PDB file of N, CA and C in Angstrom:
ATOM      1  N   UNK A   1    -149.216 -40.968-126.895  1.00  0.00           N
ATOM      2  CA  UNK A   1    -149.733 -41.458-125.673  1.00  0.00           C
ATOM      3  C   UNK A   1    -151.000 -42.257-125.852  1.00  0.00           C
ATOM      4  N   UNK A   2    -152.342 -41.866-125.218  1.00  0.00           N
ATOM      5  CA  UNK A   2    -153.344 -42.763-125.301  1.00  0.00           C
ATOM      6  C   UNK A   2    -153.799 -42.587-126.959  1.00  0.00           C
ATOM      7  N   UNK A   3    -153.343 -41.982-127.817  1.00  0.00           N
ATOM      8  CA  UNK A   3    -153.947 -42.092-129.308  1.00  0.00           C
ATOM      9  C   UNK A   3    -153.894 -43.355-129.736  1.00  0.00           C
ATOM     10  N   UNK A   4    -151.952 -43.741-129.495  1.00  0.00           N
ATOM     11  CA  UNK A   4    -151.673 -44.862-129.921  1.00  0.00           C
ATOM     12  C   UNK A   4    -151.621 -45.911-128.768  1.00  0.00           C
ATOM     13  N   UNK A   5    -151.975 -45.936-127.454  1.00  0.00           N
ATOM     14  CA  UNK A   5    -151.878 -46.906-126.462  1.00  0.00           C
ATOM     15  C   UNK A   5    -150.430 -47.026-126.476  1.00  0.00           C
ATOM     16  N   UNK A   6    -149.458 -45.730-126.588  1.00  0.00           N
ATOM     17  CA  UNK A   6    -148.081 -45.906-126.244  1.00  0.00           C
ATOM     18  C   UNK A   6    -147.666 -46.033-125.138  1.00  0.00           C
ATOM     19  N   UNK A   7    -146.902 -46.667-124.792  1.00  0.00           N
ATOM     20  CA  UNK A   7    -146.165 -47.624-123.326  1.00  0.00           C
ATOM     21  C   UNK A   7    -144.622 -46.369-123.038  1.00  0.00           C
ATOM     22  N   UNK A   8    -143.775 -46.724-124.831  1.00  0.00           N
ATOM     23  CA  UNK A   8    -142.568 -46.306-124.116  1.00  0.00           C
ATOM     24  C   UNK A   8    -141.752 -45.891-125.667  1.00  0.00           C
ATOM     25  N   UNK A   9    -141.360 -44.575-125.398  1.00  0.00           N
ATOM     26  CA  UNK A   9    -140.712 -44.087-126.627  1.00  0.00           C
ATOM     27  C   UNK A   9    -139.061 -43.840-126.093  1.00  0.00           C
ATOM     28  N   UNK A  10    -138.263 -44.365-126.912  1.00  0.00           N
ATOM     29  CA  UNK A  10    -136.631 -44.192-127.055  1.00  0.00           C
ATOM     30  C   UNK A  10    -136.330 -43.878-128.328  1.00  0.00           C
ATOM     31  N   UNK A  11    -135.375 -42.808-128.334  1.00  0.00           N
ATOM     32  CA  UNK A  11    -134.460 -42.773-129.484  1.00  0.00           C
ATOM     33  C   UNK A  11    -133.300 -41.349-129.650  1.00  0.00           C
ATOM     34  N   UNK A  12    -133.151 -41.233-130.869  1.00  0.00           N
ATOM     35  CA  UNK A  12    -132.733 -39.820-131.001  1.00  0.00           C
ATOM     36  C   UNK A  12    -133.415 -38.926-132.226  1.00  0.00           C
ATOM     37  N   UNK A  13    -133.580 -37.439-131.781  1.00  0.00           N
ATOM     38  CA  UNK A  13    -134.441 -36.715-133.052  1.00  0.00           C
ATOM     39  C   UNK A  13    -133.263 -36.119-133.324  1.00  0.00           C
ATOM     40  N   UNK A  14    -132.999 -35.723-135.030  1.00  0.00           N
ATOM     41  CA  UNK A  14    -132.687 -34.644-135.664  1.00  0.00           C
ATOM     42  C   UNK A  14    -132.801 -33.943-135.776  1.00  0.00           C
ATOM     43  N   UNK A  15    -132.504 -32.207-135.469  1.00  0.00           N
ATOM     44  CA  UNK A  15    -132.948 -30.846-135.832  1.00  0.00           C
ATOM     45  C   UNK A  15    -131.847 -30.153-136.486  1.00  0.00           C
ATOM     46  N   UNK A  16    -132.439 -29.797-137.434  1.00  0.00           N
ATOM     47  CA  UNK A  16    -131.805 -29.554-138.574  1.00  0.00           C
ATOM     48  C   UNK A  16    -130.987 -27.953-138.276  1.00  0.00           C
ATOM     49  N   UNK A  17    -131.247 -27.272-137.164  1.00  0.00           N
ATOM     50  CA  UNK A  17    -131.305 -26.197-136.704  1.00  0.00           C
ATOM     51  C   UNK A  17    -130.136 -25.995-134.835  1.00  0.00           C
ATOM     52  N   UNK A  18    -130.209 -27.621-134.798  1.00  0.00           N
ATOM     53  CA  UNK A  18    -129.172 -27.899-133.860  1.00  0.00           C
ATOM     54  C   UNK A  18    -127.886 -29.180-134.520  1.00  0.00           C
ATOM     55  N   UNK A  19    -126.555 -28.666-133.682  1.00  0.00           N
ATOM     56  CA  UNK A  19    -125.315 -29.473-133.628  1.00  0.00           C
ATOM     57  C   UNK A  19    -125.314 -30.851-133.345  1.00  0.00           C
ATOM     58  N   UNK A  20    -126.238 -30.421-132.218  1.00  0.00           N
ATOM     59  CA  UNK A  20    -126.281 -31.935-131.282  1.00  0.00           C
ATOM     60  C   UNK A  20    -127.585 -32.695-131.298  1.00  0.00           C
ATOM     61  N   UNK A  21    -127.313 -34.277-131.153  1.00  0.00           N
ATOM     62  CA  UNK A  21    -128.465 -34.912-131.549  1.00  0.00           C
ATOM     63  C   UNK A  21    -129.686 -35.003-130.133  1.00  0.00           C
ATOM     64  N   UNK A  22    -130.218 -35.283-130.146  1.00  0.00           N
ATOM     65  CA  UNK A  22    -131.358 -34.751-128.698  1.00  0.00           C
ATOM     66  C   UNK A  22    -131.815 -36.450-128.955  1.00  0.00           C
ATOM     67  N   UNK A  23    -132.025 -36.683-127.524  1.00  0.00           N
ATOM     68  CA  UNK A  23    -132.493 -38.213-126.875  1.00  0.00           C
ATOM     69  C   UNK A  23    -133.899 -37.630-126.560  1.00  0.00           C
ATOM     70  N   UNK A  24    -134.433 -38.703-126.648  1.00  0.00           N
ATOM     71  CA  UNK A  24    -136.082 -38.662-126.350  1.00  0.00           C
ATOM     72  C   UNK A  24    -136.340 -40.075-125.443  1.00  0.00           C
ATOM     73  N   UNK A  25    -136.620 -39.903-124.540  1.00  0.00           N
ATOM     74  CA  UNK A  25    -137.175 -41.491-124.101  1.00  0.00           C
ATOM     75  C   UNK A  25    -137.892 -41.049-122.663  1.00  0.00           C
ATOM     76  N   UNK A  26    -139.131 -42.124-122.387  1.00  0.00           N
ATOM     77  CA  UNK A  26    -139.764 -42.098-121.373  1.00  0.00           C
ATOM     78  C   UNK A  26    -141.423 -43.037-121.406  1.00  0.00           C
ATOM     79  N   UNK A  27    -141.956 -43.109-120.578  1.00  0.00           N
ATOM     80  CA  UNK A  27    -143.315 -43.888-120.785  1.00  0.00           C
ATOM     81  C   UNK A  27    -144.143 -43.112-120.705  1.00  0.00           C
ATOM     82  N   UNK A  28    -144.912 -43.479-120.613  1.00  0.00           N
ATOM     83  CA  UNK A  28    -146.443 -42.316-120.956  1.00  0.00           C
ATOM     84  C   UNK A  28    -146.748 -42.481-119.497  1.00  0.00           C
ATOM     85  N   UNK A  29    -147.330 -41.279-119.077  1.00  0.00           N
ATOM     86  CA  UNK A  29    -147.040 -39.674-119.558  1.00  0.00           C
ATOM     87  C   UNK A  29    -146.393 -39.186-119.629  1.00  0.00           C
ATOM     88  N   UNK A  30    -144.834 -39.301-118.986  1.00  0.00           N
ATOM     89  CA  UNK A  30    -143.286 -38.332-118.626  1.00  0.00           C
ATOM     90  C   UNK A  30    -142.669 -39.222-119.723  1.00  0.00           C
ATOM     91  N   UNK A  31    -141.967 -37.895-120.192  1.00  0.00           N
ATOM     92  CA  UNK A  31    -140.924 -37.906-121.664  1.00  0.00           C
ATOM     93  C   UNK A  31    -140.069 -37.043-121.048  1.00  0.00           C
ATOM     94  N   UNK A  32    -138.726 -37.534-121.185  1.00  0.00           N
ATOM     95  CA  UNK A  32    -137.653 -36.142-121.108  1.00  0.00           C
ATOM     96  C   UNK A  32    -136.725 -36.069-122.373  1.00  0.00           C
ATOM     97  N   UNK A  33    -136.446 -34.995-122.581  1.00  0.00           N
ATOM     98  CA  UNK A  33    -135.308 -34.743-123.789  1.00  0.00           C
ATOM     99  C   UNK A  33    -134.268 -34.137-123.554  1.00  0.00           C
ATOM    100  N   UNK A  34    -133.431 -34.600-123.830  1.00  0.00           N
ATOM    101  CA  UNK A  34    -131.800 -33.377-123.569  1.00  0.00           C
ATOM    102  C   UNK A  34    -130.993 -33.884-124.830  1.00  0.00           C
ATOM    103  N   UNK A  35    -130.318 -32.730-124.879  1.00  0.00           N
ATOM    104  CA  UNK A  35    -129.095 -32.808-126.219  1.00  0.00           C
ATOM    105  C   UNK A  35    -127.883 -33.594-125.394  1.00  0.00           C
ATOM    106  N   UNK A  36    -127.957 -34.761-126.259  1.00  0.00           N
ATOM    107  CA  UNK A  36    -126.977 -35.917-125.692  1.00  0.00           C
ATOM    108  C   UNK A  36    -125.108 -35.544-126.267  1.00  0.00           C
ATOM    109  N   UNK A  37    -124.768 -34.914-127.249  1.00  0.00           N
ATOM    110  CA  UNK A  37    -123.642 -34.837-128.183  1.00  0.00           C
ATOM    111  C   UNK A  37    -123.643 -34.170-129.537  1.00  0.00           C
ATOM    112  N   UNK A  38    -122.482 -33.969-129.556  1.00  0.00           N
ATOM    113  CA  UNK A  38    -122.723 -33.165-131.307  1.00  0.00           C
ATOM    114  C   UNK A  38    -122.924 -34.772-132.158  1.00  0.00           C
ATOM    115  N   UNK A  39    -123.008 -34.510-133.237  1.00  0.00           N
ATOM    116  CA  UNK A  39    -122.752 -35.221-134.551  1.00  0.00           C
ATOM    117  C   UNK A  39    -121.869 -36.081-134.480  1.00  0.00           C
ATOM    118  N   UNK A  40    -121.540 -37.077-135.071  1.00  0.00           N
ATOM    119  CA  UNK A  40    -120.024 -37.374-135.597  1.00  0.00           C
ATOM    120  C   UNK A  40    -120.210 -37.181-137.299  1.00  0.00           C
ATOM    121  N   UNK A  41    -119.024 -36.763-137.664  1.00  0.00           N
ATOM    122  CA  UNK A  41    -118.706 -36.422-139.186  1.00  0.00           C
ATOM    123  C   UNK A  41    -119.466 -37.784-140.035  1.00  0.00           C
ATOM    124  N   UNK A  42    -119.109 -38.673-139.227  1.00  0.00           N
ATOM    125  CA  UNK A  42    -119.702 -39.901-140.473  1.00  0.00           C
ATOM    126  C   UNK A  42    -121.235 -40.462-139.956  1.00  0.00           C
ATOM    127  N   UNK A  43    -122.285 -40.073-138.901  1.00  0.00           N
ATOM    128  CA  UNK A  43    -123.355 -40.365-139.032  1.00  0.00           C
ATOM    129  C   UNK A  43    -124.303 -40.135-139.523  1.00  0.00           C
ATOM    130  N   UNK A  44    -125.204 -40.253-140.188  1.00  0.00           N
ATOM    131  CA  UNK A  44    -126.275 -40.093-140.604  1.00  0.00           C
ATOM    132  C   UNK A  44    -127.039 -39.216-139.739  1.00  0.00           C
ATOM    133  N   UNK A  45    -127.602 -38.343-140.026  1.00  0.00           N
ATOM    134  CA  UNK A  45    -128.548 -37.127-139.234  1.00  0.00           C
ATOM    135  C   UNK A  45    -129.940 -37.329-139.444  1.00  0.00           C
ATOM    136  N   UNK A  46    -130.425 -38.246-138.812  1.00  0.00           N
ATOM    137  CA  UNK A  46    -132.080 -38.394-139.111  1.00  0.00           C
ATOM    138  C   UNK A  46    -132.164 -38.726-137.550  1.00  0.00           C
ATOM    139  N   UNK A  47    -134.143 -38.566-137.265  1.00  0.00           N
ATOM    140  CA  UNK A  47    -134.729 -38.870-136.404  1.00  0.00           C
ATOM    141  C   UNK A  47    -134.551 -40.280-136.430  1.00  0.00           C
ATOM    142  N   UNK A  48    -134.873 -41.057-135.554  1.00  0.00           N
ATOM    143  CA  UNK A  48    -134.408 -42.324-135.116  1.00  0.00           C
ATOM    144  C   UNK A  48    -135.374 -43.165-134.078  1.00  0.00           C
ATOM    145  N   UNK A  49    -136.710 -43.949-133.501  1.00  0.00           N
ATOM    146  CA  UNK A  49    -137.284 -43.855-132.524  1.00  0.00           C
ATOM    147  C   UNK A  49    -137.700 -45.378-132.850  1.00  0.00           C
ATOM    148  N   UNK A  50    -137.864 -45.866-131.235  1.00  0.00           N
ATOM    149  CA  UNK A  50    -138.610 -47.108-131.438  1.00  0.00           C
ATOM    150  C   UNK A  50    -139.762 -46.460-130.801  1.00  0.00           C
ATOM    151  N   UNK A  51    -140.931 -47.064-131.009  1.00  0.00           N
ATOM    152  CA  UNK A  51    -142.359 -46.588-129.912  1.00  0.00           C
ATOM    153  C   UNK A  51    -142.295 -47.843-129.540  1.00  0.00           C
ATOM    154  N   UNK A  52    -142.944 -48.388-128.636  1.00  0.00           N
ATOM    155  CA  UNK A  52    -143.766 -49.561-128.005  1.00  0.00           C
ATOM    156  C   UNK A  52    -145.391 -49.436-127.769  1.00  0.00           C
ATOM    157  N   UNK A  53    -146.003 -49.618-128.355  1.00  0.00           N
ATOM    158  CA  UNK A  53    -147.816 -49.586-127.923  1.00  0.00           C
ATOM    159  C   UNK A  53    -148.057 -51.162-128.008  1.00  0.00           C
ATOM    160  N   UNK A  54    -149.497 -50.757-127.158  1.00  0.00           N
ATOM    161  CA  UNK A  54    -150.497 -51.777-126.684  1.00  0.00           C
ATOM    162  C   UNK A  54    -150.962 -52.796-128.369  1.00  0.00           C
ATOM    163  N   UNK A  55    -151.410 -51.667-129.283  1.00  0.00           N
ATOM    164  CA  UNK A  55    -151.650 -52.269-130.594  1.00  0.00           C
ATOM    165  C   UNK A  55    -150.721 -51.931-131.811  1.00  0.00           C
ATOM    166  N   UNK A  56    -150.956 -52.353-133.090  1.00  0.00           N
ATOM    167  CA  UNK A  56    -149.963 -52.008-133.757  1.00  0.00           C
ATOM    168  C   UNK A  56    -150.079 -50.432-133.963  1.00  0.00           C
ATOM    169  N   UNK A  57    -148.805 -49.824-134.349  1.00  0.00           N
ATOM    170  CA  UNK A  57    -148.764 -48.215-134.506  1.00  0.00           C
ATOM    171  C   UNK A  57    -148.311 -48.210-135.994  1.00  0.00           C
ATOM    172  N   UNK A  58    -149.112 -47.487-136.587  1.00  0.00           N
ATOM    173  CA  UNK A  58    -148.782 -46.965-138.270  1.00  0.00           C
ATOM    174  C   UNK A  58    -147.405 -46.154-137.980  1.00  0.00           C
ATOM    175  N   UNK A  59    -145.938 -46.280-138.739  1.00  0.00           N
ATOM    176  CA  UNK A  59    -145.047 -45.661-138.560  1.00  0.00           C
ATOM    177  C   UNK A  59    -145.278 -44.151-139.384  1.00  0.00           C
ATOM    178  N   UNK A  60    -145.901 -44.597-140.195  1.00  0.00           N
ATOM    179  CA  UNK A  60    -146.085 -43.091-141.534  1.00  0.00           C
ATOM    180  C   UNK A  60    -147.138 -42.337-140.843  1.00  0.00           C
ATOM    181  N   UNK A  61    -148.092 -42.277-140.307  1.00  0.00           N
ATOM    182  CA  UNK A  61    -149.207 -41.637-139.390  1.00  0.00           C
ATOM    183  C   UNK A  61    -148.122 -41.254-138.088  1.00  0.00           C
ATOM    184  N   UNK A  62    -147.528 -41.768-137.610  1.00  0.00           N
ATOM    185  CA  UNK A  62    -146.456 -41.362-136.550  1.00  0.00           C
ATOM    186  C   UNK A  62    -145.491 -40.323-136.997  1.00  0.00           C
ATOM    187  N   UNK A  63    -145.111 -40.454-138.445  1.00  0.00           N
ATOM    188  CA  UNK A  63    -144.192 -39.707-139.033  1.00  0.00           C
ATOM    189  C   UNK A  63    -144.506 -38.511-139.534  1.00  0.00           C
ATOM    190  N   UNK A  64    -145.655 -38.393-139.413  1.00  0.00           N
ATOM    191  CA  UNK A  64    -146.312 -37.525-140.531  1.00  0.00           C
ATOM    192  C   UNK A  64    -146.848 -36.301-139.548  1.00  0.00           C
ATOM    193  N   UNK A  65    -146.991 -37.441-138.245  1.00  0.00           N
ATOM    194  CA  UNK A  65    -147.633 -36.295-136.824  1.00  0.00           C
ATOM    195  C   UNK A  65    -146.342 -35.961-136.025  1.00  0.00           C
ATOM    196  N   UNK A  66    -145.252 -35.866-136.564  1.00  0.00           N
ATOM    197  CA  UNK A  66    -144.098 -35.710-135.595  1.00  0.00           C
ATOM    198  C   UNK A  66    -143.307 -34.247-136.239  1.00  0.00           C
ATOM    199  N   UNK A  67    -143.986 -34.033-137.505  1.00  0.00           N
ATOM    200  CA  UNK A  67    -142.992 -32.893-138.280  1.00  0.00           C
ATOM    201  C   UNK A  67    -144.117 -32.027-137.954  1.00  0.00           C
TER     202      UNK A  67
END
């Protein structure tokens, strides 16, 4: 949010601990998340996100504060 002057986060997270992949999207301040679907056999299982901010956003400082 205001750390990074974030506008608007979309994507999907991975949990390694759930079936189904979970959607993330919303603008600052309201975020909602819900488990959108299981897997499919042939996708790749990683977190996934675009951010949008005001200035540039370090992806590895983002990555690093998300685990």
């Amino acid at each position: 949010g205001k750390k990074y002057n974030t506008l608007r986060v979309k994507g999907f997270i991975y949990n390694p601990y759930k079936t189904m992949r979970q959607v993330i999207q919303g603008v600052w301040p309201r975020f909602t998340k819900y488990f959108y679907r299981p897997w499919n056999y042939n996708e790749i299982k990683s977190t996934r996100l675009v951010i949008i901010g005001i200035h540039e956003i370090n992806p590895e400082q983002v990555a690093s504060e998300l685990k």
